[in-house]
mmCIF file of C-alpha atoms in Angstrom:
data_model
loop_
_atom_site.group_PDB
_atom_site.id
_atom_site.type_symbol
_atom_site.label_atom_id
_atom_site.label_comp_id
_atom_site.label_asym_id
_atom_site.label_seq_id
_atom_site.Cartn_x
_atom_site.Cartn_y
_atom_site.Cartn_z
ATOM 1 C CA UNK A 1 -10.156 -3.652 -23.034
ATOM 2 C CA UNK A 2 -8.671 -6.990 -22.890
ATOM 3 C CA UNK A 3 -9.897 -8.815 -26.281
ATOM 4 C CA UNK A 4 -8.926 -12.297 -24.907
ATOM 5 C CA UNK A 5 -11.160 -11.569 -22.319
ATOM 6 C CA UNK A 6 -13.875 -14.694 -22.472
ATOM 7 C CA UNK A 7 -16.515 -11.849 -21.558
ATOM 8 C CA UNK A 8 -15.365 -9.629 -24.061
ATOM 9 C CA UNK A 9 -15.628 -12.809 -26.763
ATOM 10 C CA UNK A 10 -19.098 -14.120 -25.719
ATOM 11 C CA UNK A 11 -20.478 -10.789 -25.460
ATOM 12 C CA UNK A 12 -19.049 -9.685 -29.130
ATOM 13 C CA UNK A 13 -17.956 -6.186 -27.411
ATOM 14 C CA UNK A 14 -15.518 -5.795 -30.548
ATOM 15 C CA UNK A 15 -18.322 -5.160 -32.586
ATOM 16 C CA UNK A 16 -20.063 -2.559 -30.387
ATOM 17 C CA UNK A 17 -19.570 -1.800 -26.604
ATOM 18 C CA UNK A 18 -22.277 -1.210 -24.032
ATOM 19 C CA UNK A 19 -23.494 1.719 -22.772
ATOM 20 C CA UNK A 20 -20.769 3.793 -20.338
ATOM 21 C CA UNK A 21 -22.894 2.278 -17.635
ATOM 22 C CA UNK A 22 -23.802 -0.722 -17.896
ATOM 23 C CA UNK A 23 -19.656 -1.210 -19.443
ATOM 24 C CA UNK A 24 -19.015 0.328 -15.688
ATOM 25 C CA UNK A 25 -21.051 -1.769 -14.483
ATOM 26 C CA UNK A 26 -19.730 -4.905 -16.340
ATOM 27 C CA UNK A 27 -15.678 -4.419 -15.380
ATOM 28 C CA UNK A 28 -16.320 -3.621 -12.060
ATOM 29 C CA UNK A 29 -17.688 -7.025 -11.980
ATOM 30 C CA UNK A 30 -14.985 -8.258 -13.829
ATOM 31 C CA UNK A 31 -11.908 -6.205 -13.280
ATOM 32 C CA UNK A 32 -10.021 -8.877 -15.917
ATOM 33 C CA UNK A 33 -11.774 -7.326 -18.707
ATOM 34 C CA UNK A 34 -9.257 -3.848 -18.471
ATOM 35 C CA UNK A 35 -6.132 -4.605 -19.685
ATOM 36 C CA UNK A 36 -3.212 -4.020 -17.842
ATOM 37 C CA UNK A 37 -0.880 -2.361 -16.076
ATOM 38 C CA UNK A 38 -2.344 1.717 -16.812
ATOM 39 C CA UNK A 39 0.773 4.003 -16.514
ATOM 40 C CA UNK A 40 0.359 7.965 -16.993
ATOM 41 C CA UNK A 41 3.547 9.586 -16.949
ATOM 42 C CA UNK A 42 2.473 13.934 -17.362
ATOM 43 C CA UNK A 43 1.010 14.033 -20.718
ATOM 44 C CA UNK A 44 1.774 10.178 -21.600
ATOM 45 C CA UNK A 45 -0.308 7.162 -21.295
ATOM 46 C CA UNK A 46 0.450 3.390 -21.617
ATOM 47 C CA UNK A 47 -1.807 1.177 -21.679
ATOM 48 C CA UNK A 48 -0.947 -3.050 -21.252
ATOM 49 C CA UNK A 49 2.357 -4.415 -21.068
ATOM 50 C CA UNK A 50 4.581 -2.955 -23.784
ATOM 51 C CA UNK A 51 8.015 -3.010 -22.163
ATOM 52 C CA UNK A 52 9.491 -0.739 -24.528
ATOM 53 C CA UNK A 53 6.800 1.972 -24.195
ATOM 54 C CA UNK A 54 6.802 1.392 -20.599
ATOM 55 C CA UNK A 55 10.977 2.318 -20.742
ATOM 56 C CA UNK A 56 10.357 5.505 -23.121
ATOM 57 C CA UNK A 57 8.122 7.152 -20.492
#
């Protein structure tokens, strides 16, 4: 989740998220609120911009 998301602020999701549903729901709305890029490399994940985990995949 992006947690400078305005959405994710006015909606205090750092204190308890949604139902799986209805959090669906709410980033397919507004994409912005995933944080980004996703990279899966076999067994590895990355998630955001980390440029040095992004280079150790």
């Amino acid at each position: 989740m992006n947690t400078r998301h305005a959405i994710y602020k006015e909606r205090g999701l750092a204190e308890s998220l949604p139902p799986r549903s209805e959090l669906f729901a709410l980033i397919a709305a507004e994409p912005n609120l995933l944080r980004r890029p996703i990279v899966r490399r076999g067994k590895k994940l990355v998630i955001g911009f980390n440029k040095t985990a992004l280079q150790n995949l």
